[in-house]
């Protein structure tokens, strides 16, 4: 036997990739169990996404068949619709003011609730409760609090001798009022911040105390750098949620976006175009413009994270 014949004889046999009966049975059972989820994903997620992308290039009113219109919907939005730009300005105003205030409030309360005091669990529960109230119920409650005639807030202003404000009827105050309402439900971000604060190593605080650092210095130089991943996480989620702000504005303005379109946010205009005017193609184009803008902004935030987000264990 030659060397080549000996090597060929000793070469391991090629494995067969044919599935055994037991493996085929397990695979079939697994697909059977996940099929409801797969069907739901395709019917309620993938199909609407693909359909809305197609409809964004059509004129479609649900009743008649969609007619292809190319980029006409996008062109009308960007050049011929003043309400579109009004909604964009209102939404950007809300995002730029509400999100930083929301994060700062949640972080400040989390810092207070992180102190070692008796009965702190009760306070944590009380601060978290507003975040589990449904948005519609919360909006109805705030509609009573901000009522210009018999609302609780204006009654307090009268008691102090301060002129009352038409919180929901004055265009100058309507958006600040909605921002105030949004600050009320910071519980979810507060809990995330609180978990991050409790995960900061105590050795870092002890080292800072040895260097003579006070409370403010420890917070600025130790606490905030160590929780930057959590700040980043809450920032991204808060920004995405703020761009989709809808329920409270819809309930308080009864879907009109008033007064004087001051609460006409992007999602509210999108909803009205779709379900009040049945301009499905137009509203689909709005949805894809919003997706593109939020995606771009989120990408920029992720790119900037390397400059200010610190992950423990990274090389200096």
mmCIF file of C-alpha atoms in Angstrom:
data_model
loop_
_atom_site.group_PDB
_atom_site.id
_atom_site.type_symbol
_atom_site.label_atom_id
_atom_site.label_comp_id
_atom_site.label_asym_id
_atom_site.label_seq_id
_atom_site.Cartn_x
_atom_site.Cartn_y
_atom_site.Cartn_z
ATOM 1 C CA UNK A 1 0.000 0.000 0.000
ATOM 2 C CA UNK A 2 1.371 3.354 -0.992
ATOM 3 C CA UNK A 3 1.487 6.364 1.301
ATOM 4 C CA UNK A 4 -1.418 8.032 -0.524
ATOM 5 C CA UNK A 5 -3.557 4.882 -0.255
ATOM 6 C CA UNK A 6 -2.806 4.649 3.477
ATOM 7 C CA UNK A 7 -3.772 8.313 4.023
ATOM 8 C CA UNK A 8 -6.969 7.822 2.060
ATOM 9 C CA UNK A 9 -7.848 4.745 4.117
ATOM 10 C CA UNK A 10 -7.230 6.530 7.422
ATOM 11 C CA UNK A 11 -9.113 9.696 6.429
ATOM 12 C CA UNK A 12 -12.129 10.191 8.671
ATOM 13 C CA UNK A 13 -15.439 9.492 7.022
ATOM 14 C CA UNK A 14 -17.439 12.567 6.041
ATOM 15 C CA UNK A 15 -20.285 13.146 8.432
ATOM 16 C CA UNK A 16 -23.793 12.913 7.152
ATOM 17 C CA UNK A 17 -25.842 16.050 7.762
ATOM 18 C CA UNK A 18 -29.074 14.163 7.375
ATOM 19 C CA UNK A 19 -31.368 14.845 10.335
ATOM 20 C CA UNK A 20 -32.434 11.939 12.458
ATOM 21 C CA UNK A 21 -36.080 11.217 13.112
ATOM 22 C CA UNK A 22 -35.847 12.545 16.680
ATOM 23 C CA UNK A 23 -34.227 15.800 15.548
ATOM 24 C CA UNK A 24 -36.869 16.277 12.848
ATOM 25 C CA UNK A 25 -39.601 15.682 15.410
ATOM 26 C CA UNK A 26 -38.109 18.214 17.824
ATOM 27 C CA UNK A 27 -37.701 20.743 15.024
ATOM 28 C CA UNK A 28 -41.291 20.255 13.908
ATOM 29 C CA UNK A 29 -42.585 20.623 17.467
ATOM 30 C CA UNK A 30 -40.469 23.731 18.009
ATOM 31 C CA UNK A 31 -41.790 25.372 14.845
ATOM 32 C CA UNK A 32 -45.302 24.435 15.882
ATOM 33 C CA UNK A 33 -44.912 26.122 19.259
ATOM 34 C CA UNK A 34 -43.401 29.340 17.842
ATOM 35 C CA UNK A 35 -45.786 29.518 14.881
ATOM 36 C CA UNK A 36 -48.363 31.723 16.712
ATOM 37 C CA UNK A 37 -45.630 34.254 17.432
ATOM 38 C CA UNK A 38 -44.306 34.043 13.869
ATOM 39 C CA UNK A 39 -47.793 34.522 12.441
ATOM 40 C CA UNK A 40 -48.373 37.487 14.743
ATOM 41 C CA UNK A 41 -45.010 38.988 13.790
ATOM 42 C CA UNK A 42 -45.734 38.684 10.083
ATOM 43 C CA UNK A 43 -49.373 39.823 10.218
ATOM 44 C CA UNK A 44 -49.199 42.590 12.822
ATOM 45 C CA UNK A 45 -45.623 43.870 12.409
ATOM 46 C CA UNK A 46 -43.864 42.997 9.151
ATOM 47 C CA UNK A 47 -46.889 43.371 6.885
ATOM 48 C CA UNK A 48 -47.956 46.790 8.280
ATOM 49 C CA UNK A 49 -44.374 48.057 7.968
ATOM 50 C CA UNK A 50 -44.053 46.945 4.351
ATOM 51 C CA UNK A 51 -47.592 48.074 3.507
ATOM 52 C CA UNK A 52 -47.057 51.534 4.982
ATOM 53 C CA UNK A 53 -43.844 51.907 2.998
ATOM 54 C CA UNK A 54 -45.725 51.079 -0.201
ATOM 55 C CA UNK A 55 -48.699 53.295 0.682
ATOM 56 C CA UNK A 56 -46.368 56.235 1.306
ATOM 57 C CA UNK A 57 -45.872 56.370 -2.462
ATOM 58 C CA UNK A 58 -49.593 56.204 -3.235
ATOM 59 C CA UNK A 59 -52.832 58.133 -2.873
ATOM 60 C CA UNK A 60 -54.950 55.838 -0.718
ATOM 61 C CA UNK A 61 -58.177 56.527 1.172
ATOM 62 C CA UNK A 62 -59.020 52.937 2.291
ATOM 63 C CA UNK A 63 -62.195 52.842 0.159
ATOM 64 C CA UNK A 64 -60.650 52.969 -3.304
ATOM 65 C CA UNK A 65 -57.601 51.150 -4.549
ATOM 66 C CA UNK A 66 -54.250 52.864 -3.935
ATOM 67 C CA UNK A 67 -52.931 54.879 -6.876
ATOM 68 C CA UNK A 68 -49.188 55.188 -7.265
ATOM 69 C CA UNK A 69 -48.032 58.805 -6.925
ATOM 70 C CA UNK A 70 -44.282 58.497 -6.567
ATOM 71 C CA UNK A 71 -42.758 61.055 -4.218
ATOM 72 C CA UNK A 72 -45.788 63.364 -4.329
ATOM 73 C CA UNK A 73 -46.719 62.738 -0.684
ATOM 74 C CA UNK A 74 -43.227 63.553 0.521
ATOM 75 C CA UNK A 75 -43.079 66.640 -1.695
ATOM 76 C CA UNK A 76 -46.426 67.921 -0.412
ATOM 77 C CA UNK A 77 -45.365 67.388 3.184
ATOM 78 C CA UNK A 78 -42.101 69.248 2.842
ATOM 79 C CA UNK A 79 -43.258 72.090 0.594
ATOM 80 C CA UNK A 80 -47.052 72.536 0.675
ATOM 81 C CA UNK A 81 -48.281 71.681 4.172
ATOM 82 C CA UNK A 82 -47.923 74.437 6.794
ATOM 83 C CA UNK A 83 -49.479 72.216 9.459
ATOM 84 C CA UNK A 84 -46.662 69.728 8.946
ATOM 85 C CA UNK A 85 -44.012 72.280 9.852
ATOM 86 C CA UNK A 86 -46.149 73.562 12.729
ATOM 87 C CA UNK A 87 -46.296 70.021 14.096
ATOM 88 C CA UNK A 88 -42.542 69.620 13.602
ATOM 89 C CA UNK A 89 -41.834 72.806 15.563
ATOM 90 C CA UNK A 90 -44.202 71.818 18.364
ATOM 91 C CA UNK A 91 -42.636 68.374 18.612
ATOM 92 C CA UNK A 92 -39.067 69.691 18.610
ATOM 93 C CA UNK A 93 -40.030 72.221 21.300
ATOM 94 C CA UNK A 94 -41.407 69.402 23.417
ATOM 95 C CA UNK A 95 -38.412 67.112 22.857
ATOM 96 C CA UNK A 96 -35.764 69.757 23.546
ATOM 97 C CA UNK A 97 -37.387 70.951 26.774
ATOM 98 C CA UNK A 98 -39.315 67.985 28.159
ATOM 99 C CA UNK A 99 -36.651 65.293 27.768
ATOM 100 C CA UNK A 100 -33.844 67.128 29.660
ATOM 101 C CA UNK A 101 -36.276 68.231 32.398
ATOM 102 C CA UNK A 102 -37.667 64.710 32.643
ATOM 103 C CA UNK A 103 -34.213 63.142 32.976
ATOM 104 C CA UNK A 104 -32.985 65.743 35.472
ATOM 105 C CA UNK A 105 -36.100 65.346 37.623
ATOM 106 C CA UNK A 106 -35.896 61.555 37.580
ATOM 107 C CA UNK A 107 -32.188 61.633 38.446
ATOM 108 C CA UNK A 108 -32.619 64.208 41.231
ATOM 109 C CA UNK A 109 -35.399 62.212 42.870
ATOM 110 C CA UNK A 110 -33.404 58.986 42.470
ATOM 111 C CA UNK A 111 -30.445 60.614 44.251
ATOM 112 C CA UNK A 112 -32.718 61.594 47.139
ATOM 113 C CA UNK A 113 -34.336 58.164 47.307
ATOM 114 C CA UNK A 114 -30.923 56.491 47.328
ATOM 115 C CA UNK A 115 -30.186 57.832 50.797
ATOM 116 C CA UNK A 116 -30.175 55.411 53.725
ATOM 117 C CA UNK A 117 -33.229 56.617 55.619
ATOM 118 C CA UNK A 118 -35.996 54.843 57.441
ATOM 119 C CA UNK A 119 -39.180 54.304 55.446
ATOM 120 C CA UNK A 120 -37.488 54.987 52.114
ATOM 121 C CA UNK A 121 -39.387 52.109 50.462
ATOM 122 C CA UNK A 122 -42.647 53.975 51.064
ATOM 123 C CA UNK A 123 -41.325 57.126 49.403
ATOM 124 C CA UNK A 124 -40.036 55.137 46.442
ATOM 125 C CA UNK A 125 -43.471 53.595 45.987
ATOM 126 C CA UNK A 126 -45.223 56.964 46.185
ATOM 127 C CA UNK A 127 -42.941 58.536 43.594
ATOM 128 C CA UNK A 128 -43.352 55.558 41.270
ATOM 129 C CA UNK A 129 -47.162 55.362 41.429
ATOM 130 C CA UNK A 130 -47.919 58.145 38.879
ATOM 131 C CA UNK A 131 -46.015 56.278 36.179
ATOM 132 C CA UNK A 132 -48.429 53.328 36.309
ATOM 133 C CA UNK A 133 -51.528 55.496 35.861
ATOM 134 C CA UNK A 134 -52.898 55.064 32.302
ATOM 135 C CA UNK A 135 -52.234 58.047 30.061
ATOM 136 C CA UNK A 136 -55.923 58.707 29.413
ATOM 137 C CA UNK A 137 -56.778 58.685 33.122
ATOM 138 C CA UNK A 138 -53.796 60.907 33.847
ATOM 139 C CA UNK A 139 -54.880 63.363 31.142
ATOM 140 C CA UNK A 140 -58.408 63.538 32.562
ATOM 141 C CA UNK A 141 -57.024 64.211 36.031
ATOM 142 C CA UNK A 142 -54.783 66.993 34.773
ATOM 143 C CA UNK A 143 -57.653 68.480 32.764
ATOM 144 C CA UNK A 144 -59.397 69.071 36.092
ATOM 145 C CA UNK A 145 -56.251 70.345 37.839
ATOM 146 C CA UNK A 146 -55.516 72.824 35.024
ATOM 147 C CA UNK A 147 -59.097 73.951 34.448
ATOM 148 C CA UNK A 148 -59.079 77.784 34.244
ATOM 149 C CA UNK A 149 -62.301 78.278 36.267
ATOM 150 C CA UNK A 150 -62.304 75.657 39.016
ATOM 151 C CA UNK A 151 -58.971 73.884 38.605
ATOM 152 C CA UNK A 152 -56.829 73.119 41.617
ATOM 153 C CA UNK A 153 -53.745 74.922 40.288
ATOM 154 C CA UNK A 154 -55.547 78.181 39.523
ATOM 155 C CA UNK A 155 -57.300 78.004 42.893
ATOM 156 C CA UNK A 156 -53.870 77.886 44.514
ATOM 157 C CA UNK A 157 -52.754 80.879 42.439
ATOM 158 C CA UNK A 158 -55.823 82.854 43.537
ATOM 159 C CA UNK A 159 -55.070 81.984 47.146
ATOM 160 C CA UNK A 160 -51.578 83.427 46.731
ATOM 161 C CA UNK A 161 -52.840 86.515 44.928
ATOM 162 C CA UNK A 162 -51.247 85.543 41.615
ATOM 163 C CA UNK A 163 -53.153 86.063 38.327
ATOM 164 C CA UNK A 164 -54.637 82.836 36.995
ATOM 165 C CA UNK A 165 -53.526 81.245 33.729
ATOM 166 C CA UNK A 166 -55.465 79.550 30.963
ATOM 167 C CA UNK A 167 -53.223 76.527 31.000
ATOM 168 C CA UNK A 168 -54.992 74.647 28.220
ATOM 169 C CA UNK A 169 -56.761 77.546 26.480
ATOM 170 C CA UNK A 170 -53.825 79.931 26.034
ATOM 171 C CA UNK A 171 -51.399 79.005 23.208
ATOM 172 C CA UNK A 172 -48.529 80.492 25.204
ATOM 173 C CA UNK A 173 -49.119 78.103 28.118
ATOM 174 C CA UNK A 174 -50.462 74.946 26.482
ATOM 175 C CA UNK A 175 -47.100 73.342 25.659
ATOM 176 C CA UNK A 176 -45.543 74.216 29.061
ATOM 177 C CA UNK A 177 -48.626 72.652 30.655
ATOM 178 C CA UNK A 178 -48.088 69.430 28.716
ATOM 179 C CA UNK A 179 -44.429 69.424 29.721
ATOM 180 C CA UNK A 180 -45.522 69.793 33.350
ATOM 181 C CA UNK A 181 -47.849 66.828 32.943
ATOM 182 C CA UNK A 182 -45.028 64.768 31.442
ATOM 183 C CA UNK A 183 -42.780 65.474 34.428
ATOM 184 C CA UNK A 184 -45.386 63.940 36.709
ATOM 185 C CA UNK A 185 -44.743 60.397 35.476
ATOM 186 C CA UNK A 186 -40.976 60.008 35.773
ATOM 187 C CA UNK A 187 -41.196 56.821 37.834
ATOM 188 C CA UNK A 188 -39.847 54.362 35.278
ATOM 189 C CA UNK A 189 -36.689 56.375 34.605
ATOM 190 C CA UNK A 190 -36.330 57.048 38.331
ATOM 191 C CA UNK A 191 -36.291 53.315 39.085
ATOM 192 C CA UNK A 192 -33.650 52.709 36.406
ATOM 193 C CA UNK A 193 -31.517 55.533 37.799
ATOM 194 C CA UNK A 194 -31.978 54.186 41.315
ATOM 195 C CA UNK A 195 -30.768 50.735 40.274
ATOM 196 C CA UNK A 196 -27.700 52.296 38.642
ATOM 197 C CA UNK A 197 -26.944 54.398 41.737
ATOM 198 C CA UNK A 198 -27.029 51.351 43.972
ATOM 199 C CA UNK A 199 -24.566 49.619 41.660
ATOM 200 C CA UNK A 200 -21.856 52.293 42.021
ATOM 201 C CA UNK A 201 -18.927 50.766 43.996
ATOM 202 C CA UNK A 202 -18.698 52.156 47.522
ATOM 203 C CA UNK A 203 -14.908 52.024 47.302
ATOM 204 C CA UNK A 204 -14.994 54.962 44.900
ATOM 205 C CA UNK A 205 -16.920 57.082 47.397
ATOM 206 C CA UNK A 206 -14.512 56.113 50.167
ATOM 207 C CA UNK A 207 -11.534 57.076 48.020
ATOM 208 C CA UNK A 208 -13.170 60.412 47.189
ATOM 209 C CA UNK A 209 -13.807 61.083 50.885
ATOM 210 C CA UNK A 210 -10.143 60.433 51.645
ATOM 211 C CA UNK A 211 -9.309 63.105 49.076
ATOM 212 C CA UNK A 212 -11.599 65.531 50.889
ATOM 213 C CA UNK A 213 -14.491 65.466 48.409
ATOM 214 C CA UNK A 214 -17.866 66.657 49.642
ATOM 215 C CA UNK A 215 -21.335 65.550 48.583
ATOM 216 C CA UNK A 216 -21.472 67.749 45.489
ATOM 217 C CA UNK A 217 -17.970 66.789 44.389
ATOM 218 C CA UNK A 218 -18.658 63.075 44.863
ATOM 219 C CA UNK A 219 -21.868 63.369 42.878
ATOM 220 C CA UNK A 220 -20.168 65.211 40.015
ATOM 221 C CA UNK A 221 -16.901 63.237 39.889
ATOM 222 C CA UNK A 222 -18.009 59.761 40.954
ATOM 223 C CA UNK A 223 -21.749 59.221 40.677
ATOM 224 C CA UNK A 224 -22.505 60.864 37.345
ATOM 225 C CA UNK A 225 -19.577 59.306 35.415
ATOM 226 C CA UNK A 226 -20.435 55.861 36.757
ATOM 227 C CA UNK A 227 -24.089 56.056 35.699
ATOM 228 C CA UNK A 228 -23.505 57.556 32.244
ATOM 229 C CA UNK A 229 -24.620 54.284 30.555
ATOM 230 C CA UNK A 230 -27.947 54.601 32.355
ATOM 231 C CA UNK A 231 -28.215 58.283 31.445
ATOM 232 C CA UNK A 232 -27.529 57.314 27.838
ATOM 233 C CA UNK A 233 -30.190 54.581 27.952
ATOM 234 C CA UNK A 234 -32.853 56.855 29.443
ATOM 235 C CA UNK A 235 -31.919 59.641 27.021
ATOM 236 C CA UNK A 236 -32.457 57.456 23.964
ATOM 237 C CA UNK A 237 -35.738 56.015 25.232
ATOM 238 C CA UNK A 238 -36.985 59.410 26.359
ATOM 239 C CA UNK A 239 -36.148 61.028 23.035
ATOM 240 C CA UNK A 240 -37.864 58.304 21.003
ATOM 241 C CA UNK A 241 -40.933 58.458 23.240
ATOM 242 C CA UNK A 242 -41.096 62.266 23.081
ATOM 243 C CA UNK A 243 -41.097 62.262 19.289
ATOM 244 C CA UNK A 244 -44.151 59.966 19.456
ATOM 245 C CA UNK A 245 -45.974 62.066 22.067
ATOM 246 C CA UNK A 246 -49.688 61.634 21.423
ATOM 247 C CA UNK A 247 -52.162 60.448 24.056
ATOM 248 C CA UNK A 248 -52.197 63.366 26.495
ATOM 249 C CA UNK A 249 -52.292 65.973 23.720
ATOM 250 C CA UNK A 250 -55.091 64.070 21.983
ATOM 251 C CA UNK A 251 -57.244 63.831 25.114
ATOM 252 C CA UNK A 252 -56.736 67.400 26.339
ATOM 253 C CA UNK A 253 -57.265 68.998 22.914
ATOM 254 C CA UNK A 254 -59.977 66.503 21.916
ATOM 255 C CA UNK A 255 -57.924 65.639 18.861
ATOM 256 C CA UNK A 256 -57.829 69.164 17.448
ATOM 257 C CA UNK A 257 -54.317 70.119 18.545
ATOM 258 C CA UNK A 258 -55.641 73.411 19.868
ATOM 259 C CA UNK A 259 -55.638 76.098 20.927
ATOM 260 C CA UNK A 260 -54.335 77.627 17.684
ATOM 261 C CA UNK A 261 -52.526 74.375 16.821
ATOM 262 C CA UNK A 262 -50.200 74.922 19.785
ATOM 263 C CA UNK A 263 -50.527 71.259 20.851
ATOM 264 C CA UNK A 264 -50.589 69.833 17.338
ATOM 265 C CA UNK A 265 -47.735 67.379 17.704
ATOM 266 C CA UNK A 266 -46.371 65.227 14.904
ATOM 267 C CA UNK A 267 -48.105 62.008 15.949
ATOM 268 C CA UNK A 268 -51.404 63.835 16.424
ATOM 269 C CA UNK A 269 -51.244 65.307 12.921
ATOM 270 C CA UNK A 270 -50.336 61.878 11.570
ATOM 271 C CA UNK A 271 -53.331 60.349 13.358
ATOM 272 C CA UNK A 272 -55.716 63.025 12.058
ATOM 273 C CA UNK A 273 -54.515 62.573 8.485
ATOM 274 C CA UNK A 274 -54.980 58.823 8.731
ATOM 275 C CA UNK A 275 -58.224 58.419 10.670
ATOM 276 C CA UNK A 276 -60.008 61.771 10.330
ATOM 277 C CA UNK A 277 -59.210 62.600 6.695
ATOM 278 C CA UNK A 278 -58.452 59.000 5.576
ATOM 279 C CA UNK A 279 -55.264 60.086 3.809
ATOM 280 C CA UNK A 280 -53.474 56.806 4.426
ATOM 281 C CA UNK A 281 -50.755 57.358 1.860
ATOM 282 C CA UNK A 282 -50.051 60.833 3.202
ATOM 283 C CA UNK A 283 -49.906 59.655 6.815
ATOM 284 C CA UNK A 284 -47.675 56.726 5.831
ATOM 285 C CA UNK A 285 -45.222 59.189 4.312
ATOM 286 C CA UNK A 286 -45.319 61.156 7.575
ATOM 287 C CA UNK A 287 -44.568 57.983 9.523
ATOM 288 C CA UNK A 288 -41.544 57.141 7.387
ATOM 289 C CA UNK A 289 -40.186 60.683 7.626
ATOM 290 C CA UNK A 290 -40.468 60.466 11.400
ATOM 291 C CA UNK A 291 -38.746 57.083 11.397
ATOM 292 C CA UNK A 292 -35.890 58.380 9.242
ATOM 293 C CA UNK A 293 -35.356 61.450 11.414
ATOM 294 C CA UNK A 294 -35.487 59.554 14.721
ATOM 295 C CA UNK A 295 -33.208 56.847 13.325
ATOM 296 C CA UNK A 296 -30.669 59.466 12.214
ATOM 297 C CA UNK A 297 -30.813 61.282 15.542
ATOM 298 C CA UNK A 298 -30.456 58.026 17.480
ATOM 299 C CA UNK A 299 -27.454 57.075 15.338
ATOM 300 C CA UNK A 300 -25.825 60.432 16.094
ATOM 301 C CA UNK A 301 -26.404 59.947 19.817
ATOM 302 C CA UNK A 302 -24.830 56.492 19.637
ATOM 303 C CA UNK A 303 -21.855 57.919 17.751
ATOM 304 C CA UNK A 304 -21.397 60.597 20.409
ATOM 305 C CA UNK A 305 -21.593 58.047 23.228
ATOM 306 C CA UNK A 306 -17.879 57.258 22.932
ATOM 307 C CA UNK A 307 -17.109 60.793 24.090
ATOM 308 C CA UNK A 308 -19.114 60.837 27.316
ATOM 309 C CA UNK A 309 -20.386 57.361 28.232
ATOM 310 C CA UNK A 310 -18.105 55.398 30.556
ATOM 311 C CA UNK A 311 -18.431 51.625 30.884
ATOM 312 C CA UNK A 312 -16.792 50.061 33.913
ATOM 313 C CA UNK A 313 -13.935 47.776 32.936
ATOM 314 C CA UNK A 314 -13.023 49.650 29.759
ATOM 315 C CA UNK A 315 -9.385 50.372 29.143
ATOM 316 C CA UNK A 316 -8.422 53.950 29.873
#
